[in-house]
Amino acid sequence: MDNLTHSLIGAVLGQAGLKRRTGLAMPALILAANLPDIDAPCVLYGVESLAMRRGITHGPVALAILPALLAGILIAFDRWQVRRGTRPLGRADVRAGWLLALCYIGALTHPAFDWLNSYGIRLLEPFSHHWFYGDVLFIIDPWLWAMLGLGLWLSLRRERAGASRWTRPAHMAIAGVLAYVALNLGISRIAAESIAMEDPYPRVVVANPVPGAFWQREVLWRTAGRYGSVPFSLFGSRVGTGEAEGAPTNMDDPRLARRVSESPQARAFLFWSRMPVAQVRGDTLQLVDQRFLRAPTRGNFSVELKPK
């Protein structure tokens, strides 16, 4: 998910009552919820960053170490403020055990929500390079923003007004998000199953979430050498792969293997790509991923291979 969503998740967890456990709880939860994305600067490497993102910093080793480091930094910051006499008077005492626990809670929400996308995440890195996909939510989901943002705002408003049950809106937001995720999981499963048993019996079916329209999916299918897509709506008719002729993937093009071996960008792309397609334009091959063929950011997910 995007970092706004991760931040809202951390903040809502704090407003649900966790921030009462220790001083610096809110910054701990919000920072920890974004912590695995310390790999973000690798985007400077362009297409090659596809093989770097959502890997080692999202795996078990990093998730064991990074939250402890964050907790240590926050504790050191609190003590530094005490020495300087700049520690806010209203801040609760920092309880190291609780602060550490909250850093782990916040950090663990990150891979959980990243898994929900079709982009992929290597949950077991460095022990395994396997990519995991939830195919549940689009990476930027305004419905999540609305639920989390409203719950956070109402909770903060009640707290400032001195209401006794100011955590309730945050609890409702969390319940709403969990229900929304469950609903979308069901929609994706229904969409995928609606064409999985249709001729030409695809080997791979992905119910790709659609931006903003959680009730719709772009159902992507692949056979041995062809690919296609079928629109799906929870409120419309279901259609099978037989209604879409598809196109050749061209991944068996004899020129492809040699050009990939000569291109670090292409090798990185194929390491990341779940549904690669080689589009032929004269003597130029362009590697794209079927999941992002229609995305506005398609250019970030392609590699052009020209003859040398």
Short mmCIF file of C-alpha atoms in Angstrom, two decimals:
data_model
loop_
_atom_site.label_atom_id
_atom_site.label_comp_id
_atom_site.label_asym_id
_atom_site.label_seq_id
_atom_site.Cartn_x
_atom_site.Cartn_y
_atom_site.Cartn_z
CA MET A 1 0.00 0.00 0.00
CA ASP A 2 0.99 3.64 -0.22
CA ASN A 3 2.65 5.36 2.72
CA LEU A 4 -0.39 7.48 3.54
CA THR A 5 -2.36 4.29 4.15
CA HIS A 6 0.43 2.81 6.27
CA SER A 7 0.62 6.02 8.32
CA LEU A 8 -3.14 6.11 8.86
CA ILE A 9 -3.09 2.49 10.02
CA GLY A 10 -0.45 3.30 12.63
CA ALA A 11 -2.30 6.42 13.78
CA VAL A 12 -5.66 4.64 14.07
CA LEU A 13 -4.07 1.85 16.11
CA GLY A 14 -2.78 4.54 18.45
CA GLN A 15 -6.20 6.19 18.71
CA ALA A 16 -7.73 2.78 19.38
CA GLY A 17 -6.05 2.97 22.77
CA LEU A 18 -2.50 1.80 22.21
CA LYS A 19 -1.12 5.31 22.58
CA ARG A 20 -2.07 5.24 26.26
CA ARG A 21 0.44 2.48 26.93
CA THR A 22 3.58 4.61 26.79
CA GLY A 23 4.99 7.95 25.85
CA LEU A 24 5.95 8.33 22.17
CA ALA A 25 3.46 5.60 21.26
CA MET A 26 1.97 7.50 18.31
CA PRO A 27 5.28 8.27 16.58
CA ALA A 28 6.37 4.70 17.26
CA LEU A 29 3.28 3.24 15.58
CA ILE A 30 3.31 5.61 12.61
CA LEU A 31 7.04 5.35 11.96
CA ALA A 32 7.04 1.58 12.43
CA ALA A 33 4.12 1.18 10.03
CA ASN A 34 6.33 2.73 7.34
CA LEU A 35 9.61 1.21 8.50
CA PRO A 36 10.01 -1.53 5.85
CA ASP A 37 9.90 1.14 3.16
CA ILE A 38 13.41 2.29 4.03
CA ASP A 39 14.22 0.54 0.75
CA ALA A 40 12.43 3.35 -1.13
CA PRO A 41 15.63 5.21 -2.17
CA CYS A 42 16.54 2.30 -4.43
CA VAL A 43 14.03 3.69 -6.97
CA LEU A 44 16.97 5.83 -8.07
CA TYR A 45 18.15 2.70 -9.90
CA GLY A 46 15.12 2.83 -12.19
CA VAL A 47 13.79 -0.46 -13.51
CA GLU A 48 16.47 -2.39 -11.63
CA SER A 49 14.82 -1.28 -8.39
CA LEU A 50 11.95 -3.68 -9.15
CA ALA A 51 14.24 -6.49 -7.99
CA MET A 52 15.15 -4.55 -4.83
CA ARG A 53 11.84 -3.23 -3.50
CA ARG A 54 9.61 -5.17 -1.12
CA GLY A 55 12.37 -7.65 -0.42
CA ILE A 56 14.93 -7.80 2.36
CA THR A 57 13.40 -4.94 4.37
CA HIS A 58 10.01 -6.67 4.27
CA GLY A 59 11.32 -10.08 5.33
CA PRO A 60 11.67 -11.78 8.72
CA VAL A 61 15.24 -10.69 9.47
CA ALA A 62 14.51 -7.00 8.94
CA LEU A 63 11.20 -7.26 10.79
CA ALA A 64 13.05 -8.73 13.75
CA ILE A 65 15.76 -6.05 13.81
CA LEU A 66 14.28 -2.78 12.53
CA PRO A 67 11.53 -2.33 15.16
CA ALA A 68 14.06 -2.83 17.95
CA LEU A 69 16.33 -0.21 16.38
CA LEU A 70 13.42 2.22 16.10
CA ALA A 71 12.47 1.66 19.73
CA GLY A 72 16.07 2.29 20.77
CA ILE A 73 16.19 5.53 18.78
CA LEU A 74 12.94 6.77 20.33
CA ILE A 75 14.09 5.93 23.85
CA ALA A 76 17.39 7.72 23.21
CA PHE A 77 15.46 10.71 21.84
CA ASP A 78 13.30 10.87 24.97
CA ARG A 79 16.36 10.76 27.24
CA TRP A 80 18.09 13.41 25.14
CA GLN A 81 15.10 15.70 25.63
CA VAL A 82 15.18 15.04 29.37
CA ARG A 83 18.85 16.03 29.56
CA ARG A 84 18.20 19.23 27.64
CA GLY A 85 15.07 20.04 29.60
CA THR A 86 12.96 20.13 26.43
CA ARG A 87 10.80 17.07 27.07
CA PRO A 88 7.10 18.05 26.80
CA LEU A 89 5.47 18.13 30.24
CA GLY A 90 2.33 16.40 29.00
CA ARG A 91 4.13 13.38 27.57
CA ALA A 92 3.60 10.14 29.46
CA ASP A 93 6.63 8.26 30.73
CA VAL A 94 8.28 6.08 28.13
CA ARG A 95 7.89 2.43 29.04
CA ALA A 96 10.55 0.58 27.10
CA GLY A 97 8.73 -2.75 26.94
CA TRP A 98 5.53 -1.26 25.60
CA LEU A 99 7.37 1.00 23.18
CA LEU A 100 9.22 -2.01 21.77
CA ALA A 101 5.97 -3.95 21.45
CA LEU A 102 4.27 -1.09 19.61
CA CYS A 103 7.18 -0.80 17.20
CA TYR A 104 6.73 -4.47 16.33
CA ILE A 105 2.96 -4.13 16.01
CA GLY A 106 3.28 -1.16 13.68
CA ALA A 107 5.99 -2.79 11.57
CA LEU A 108 4.04 -6.02 11.13
CA THR A 109 1.04 -4.17 9.72
CA HIS A 110 3.21 -3.10 6.78
CA PRO A 111 3.83 -6.47 5.08
CA ALA A 112 0.30 -7.54 5.96
CA PHE A 113 -1.17 -4.68 3.92
CA ASP A 114 1.47 -4.82 1.19
CA TRP A 115 0.52 -8.46 0.62
CA LEU A 116 -3.00 -7.34 -0.28
CA ASN A 117 -1.82 -5.86 -3.61
CA SER A 118 -1.08 -7.62 -6.88
CA TYR A 119 2.35 -5.92 -7.00
CA GLY A 120 3.91 -8.60 -4.82
CA ILE A 121 6.07 -8.89 -1.72
CA ARG A 122 8.92 -11.24 -0.82
CA LEU A 123 7.82 -12.15 2.69
CA LEU A 124 10.59 -14.70 3.27
CA GLU A 125 13.57 -12.74 1.96
CA PRO A 126 16.51 -13.51 2.34
CA PHE A 127 15.59 -17.17 2.88
CA SER A 128 13.45 -17.33 -0.24
CA HIS A 129 13.02 -15.05 -3.26
CA HIS A 130 9.42 -16.17 -3.72
CA TRP A 131 6.88 -13.41 -4.39
CA PHE A 132 3.53 -13.47 -2.59
CA TYR A 133 0.37 -11.79 -3.91
CA GLY A 134 -2.99 -11.14 -2.30
CA ASP A 135 -4.78 -9.61 -5.33
CA VAL A 136 -7.23 -7.99 -2.92
CA LEU A 137 -6.77 -4.20 -3.03
CA PHE A 138 -5.25 -1.72 -5.44
CA ILE A 139 -2.04 -0.20 -4.08
CA ILE A 140 -3.77 3.19 -3.57
CA ASP A 141 -7.27 2.79 -2.17
CA PRO A 142 -9.34 5.93 -1.44
CA TRP A 143 -11.93 3.84 0.41
CA LEU A 144 -9.28 2.87 2.94
CA TRP A 145 -8.22 6.50 3.22
CA ALA A 146 -11.82 7.50 3.91
CA MET A 147 -12.45 4.87 6.60
CA LEU A 148 -9.15 5.34 8.37
CA GLY A 149 -9.11 9.12 8.01
CA LEU A 150 -12.67 9.53 9.29
CA GLY A 151 -12.07 7.21 12.23
CA LEU A 152 -8.88 9.05 13.13
CA TRP A 153 -10.47 12.49 12.86
CA LEU A 154 -13.54 11.58 14.91
CA SER A 155 -11.43 9.91 17.58
CA LEU A 156 -9.10 12.90 17.91
CA ARG A 157 -12.06 15.26 17.99
CA ARG A 158 -13.73 13.31 20.78
CA GLU A 159 -10.49 13.07 22.73
CA ARG A 160 -9.95 16.83 22.57
CA ALA A 161 -13.54 17.39 23.67
CA GLY A 162 -12.94 15.23 26.74
CA ALA A 163 -15.34 12.46 25.71
CA SER A 164 -14.98 9.25 27.70
CA ARG A 165 -15.21 6.87 24.72
CA TRP A 166 -12.94 8.66 22.30
CA THR A 167 -11.38 5.39 21.12
CA ARG A 168 -14.66 4.10 19.69
CA PRO A 169 -14.39 5.73 16.22
CA ALA A 170 -10.93 4.18 15.83
CA HIS A 171 -12.31 0.78 16.82
CA MET A 172 -15.08 1.17 14.25
CA ALA A 173 -12.55 2.19 11.58
CA ILE A 174 -10.48 -0.92 12.28
CA ALA A 175 -13.58 -3.12 12.10
CA GLY A 176 -14.62 -1.41 8.86
CA VAL A 177 -11.20 -1.94 7.28
CA LEU A 178 -11.17 -5.62 8.23
CA ALA A 179 -14.66 -6.08 6.79
CA TYR A 180 -13.64 -4.20 3.63
CA VAL A 181 -10.58 -6.39 3.17
CA ALA A 182 -12.67 -9.54 3.67
CA LEU A 183 -15.23 -8.28 1.13
CA ASN A 184 -12.55 -7.56 -1.46
CA LEU A 185 -10.91 -10.91 -0.85
CA GLY A 186 -14.22 -12.55 -1.65
CA ILE A 187 -14.74 -10.42 -4.77
CA SER A 188 -11.29 -11.34 -6.08
CA ARG A 189 -11.90 -15.03 -5.50
CA ILE A 190 -15.29 -14.91 -7.23
CA ALA A 191 -13.83 -12.98 -10.17
CA ALA A 192 -10.95 -15.42 -10.62
CA GLU A 193 -13.15 -18.48 -10.34
CA SER A 194 -15.64 -17.06 -12.84
CA ILE A 195 -13.24 -17.71 -15.72
CA ALA A 196 -10.84 -20.31 -14.33
CA MET A 197 -12.94 -23.20 -15.66
CA GLU A 198 -13.77 -21.62 -19.02
CA ASP A 199 -12.23 -22.54 -22.37
CA PRO A 200 -9.30 -22.09 -23.17
CA TYR A 201 -8.67 -23.14 -19.54
CA PRO A 202 -5.99 -20.66 -18.49
CA ARG A 203 -2.97 -21.77 -16.51
CA VAL A 204 -2.83 -18.50 -14.58
CA VAL A 205 -5.73 -16.28 -13.52
CA VAL A 206 -5.27 -13.02 -11.61
CA ALA A 207 -8.19 -10.87 -10.45
CA ASN A 208 -6.41 -7.53 -10.71
CA PRO A 209 -7.97 -4.81 -8.50
CA VAL A 210 -9.18 -1.68 -10.30
CA PRO A 211 -8.32 1.80 -8.92
CA GLY A 212 -11.23 3.28 -6.98
CA ALA A 213 -13.82 0.70 -8.04
CA PHE A 214 -13.52 -2.03 -5.43
CA TRP A 215 -16.47 -3.93 -6.93
CA GLN A 216 -14.65 -4.41 -10.23
CA ARG A 217 -11.72 -6.53 -11.32
CA GLU A 218 -9.66 -6.81 -14.47
CA VAL A 219 -9.37 -10.58 -14.66
CA LEU A 220 -6.09 -11.45 -16.34
CA TRP A 221 -5.57 -14.89 -17.84
CA ARG A 222 -2.71 -16.76 -19.48
CA THR A 223 -2.38 -20.04 -21.31
CA ALA A 224 0.92 -21.54 -22.45
CA GLY A 225 1.55 -18.85 -25.03
CA ARG A 226 -1.33 -16.37 -24.98
CA TYR A 227 -2.71 -13.79 -22.60
CA GLY A 228 -5.84 -11.71 -22.28
CA SER A 229 -8.15 -9.96 -19.87
CA VAL A 230 -11.83 -9.95 -19.05
CA PRO A 231 -13.68 -7.21 -17.15
CA PHE A 232 -15.61 -8.31 -14.08
CA SER A 233 -18.11 -6.43 -11.97
CA LEU A 234 -19.81 -7.69 -8.85
CA PHE A 235 -23.00 -6.06 -10.13
CA GLY A 236 -22.69 -7.14 -13.76
CA SER A 237 -22.56 -10.32 -15.77
CA ARG A 238 -19.59 -12.62 -15.55
CA VAL A 239 -17.81 -13.44 -18.77
CA GLY A 240 -15.37 -16.21 -19.56
CA THR A 241 -12.06 -16.24 -21.36
CA GLY A 242 -13.78 -17.47 -24.49
CA GLU A 243 -15.03 -13.92 -25.05
CA ALA A 244 -11.48 -12.59 -25.26
CA GLU A 245 -9.21 -13.89 -28.02
CA GLY A 246 -6.07 -12.75 -26.31
CA ALA A 247 -2.67 -12.19 -27.87
CA PRO A 248 0.63 -14.06 -27.95
CA THR A 249 2.98 -13.40 -25.03
CA ASN A 250 6.00 -13.71 -27.37
CA MET A 251 8.05 -14.95 -24.43
CA ASP A 252 9.31 -17.72 -26.72
CA ASP A 253 10.76 -15.23 -29.22
CA PRO A 254 14.25 -16.56 -30.11
CA ARG A 255 15.77 -13.07 -29.79
CA LEU A 256 14.60 -12.61 -26.22
CA ALA A 257 16.99 -14.84 -24.27
CA ARG A 258 20.12 -13.27 -25.74
CA ARG A 259 18.94 -9.71 -25.23
CA VAL A 260 17.87 -10.41 -21.66
CA SER A 261 21.29 -11.88 -20.88
CA GLU A 262 22.86 -8.61 -22.04
CA SER A 263 20.53 -6.33 -20.05
CA PRO A 264 20.65 -5.98 -16.23
CA GLN A 265 17.38 -4.04 -16.44
CA ALA A 266 15.66 -6.90 -18.25
CA ARG A 267 16.94 -9.48 -15.77
CA ALA A 268 15.72 -7.37 -12.85
CA PHE A 269 12.37 -6.89 -14.57
CA LEU A 270 11.87 -10.61 -15.14
CA PHE A 271 12.87 -11.38 -11.55
CA TRP A 272 9.99 -9.15 -10.44
CA SER A 273 7.48 -9.75 -13.23
CA ARG A 274 4.62 -12.09 -12.52
CA MET A 275 3.01 -11.99 -15.96
CA PRO A 276 5.69 -10.91 -18.46
CA VAL A 277 4.85 -10.12 -22.07
CA ALA A 278 7.27 -9.32 -24.90
CA GLN A 279 5.69 -6.83 -27.27
CA VAL A 280 7.27 -6.90 -30.73
CA ARG A 281 7.80 -3.61 -32.54
CA GLY A 282 9.84 -4.32 -35.61
CA ASP A 283 13.19 -5.56 -34.36
CA THR A 284 12.60 -4.08 -30.90
CA LEU A 285 11.22 -6.13 -28.03
CA GLN A 286 9.54 -4.38 -25.13
CA LEU A 287 9.09 -6.30 -21.91
CA VAL A 288 5.94 -5.33 -20.02
CA ASP A 289 3.91 -6.88 -17.24
CA GLN A 290 0.32 -7.80 -17.95
CA ARG A 291 -0.79 -6.41 -14.57
CA PHE A 292 0.30 -2.90 -15.53
CA LEU A 293 -0.50 -2.73 -19.23
CA ARG A 294 -3.17 -0.07 -18.69
CA ALA A 295 -1.70 1.64 -15.67
CA PRO A 296 -0.82 5.36 -15.92
CA THR A 297 2.64 4.41 -14.64
CA ARG A 298 3.14 1.72 -17.28
CA GLY A 299 6.43 3.30 -18.33
CA ASN A 300 7.90 2.46 -14.93
CA PHE A 301 7.21 -1.22 -15.55
CA SER A 302 8.74 -1.87 -18.95
CA VAL A 303 12.12 -2.52 -20.56
CA GLU A 304 12.94 -1.87 -24.19
CA LEU A 305 15.35 -4.34 -25.78
CA LYS A 306 16.86 -3.14 -29.03
CA PRO A 307 19.25 -5.07 -31.26
CA LYS A 308 22.93 -4.33 -30.84
#
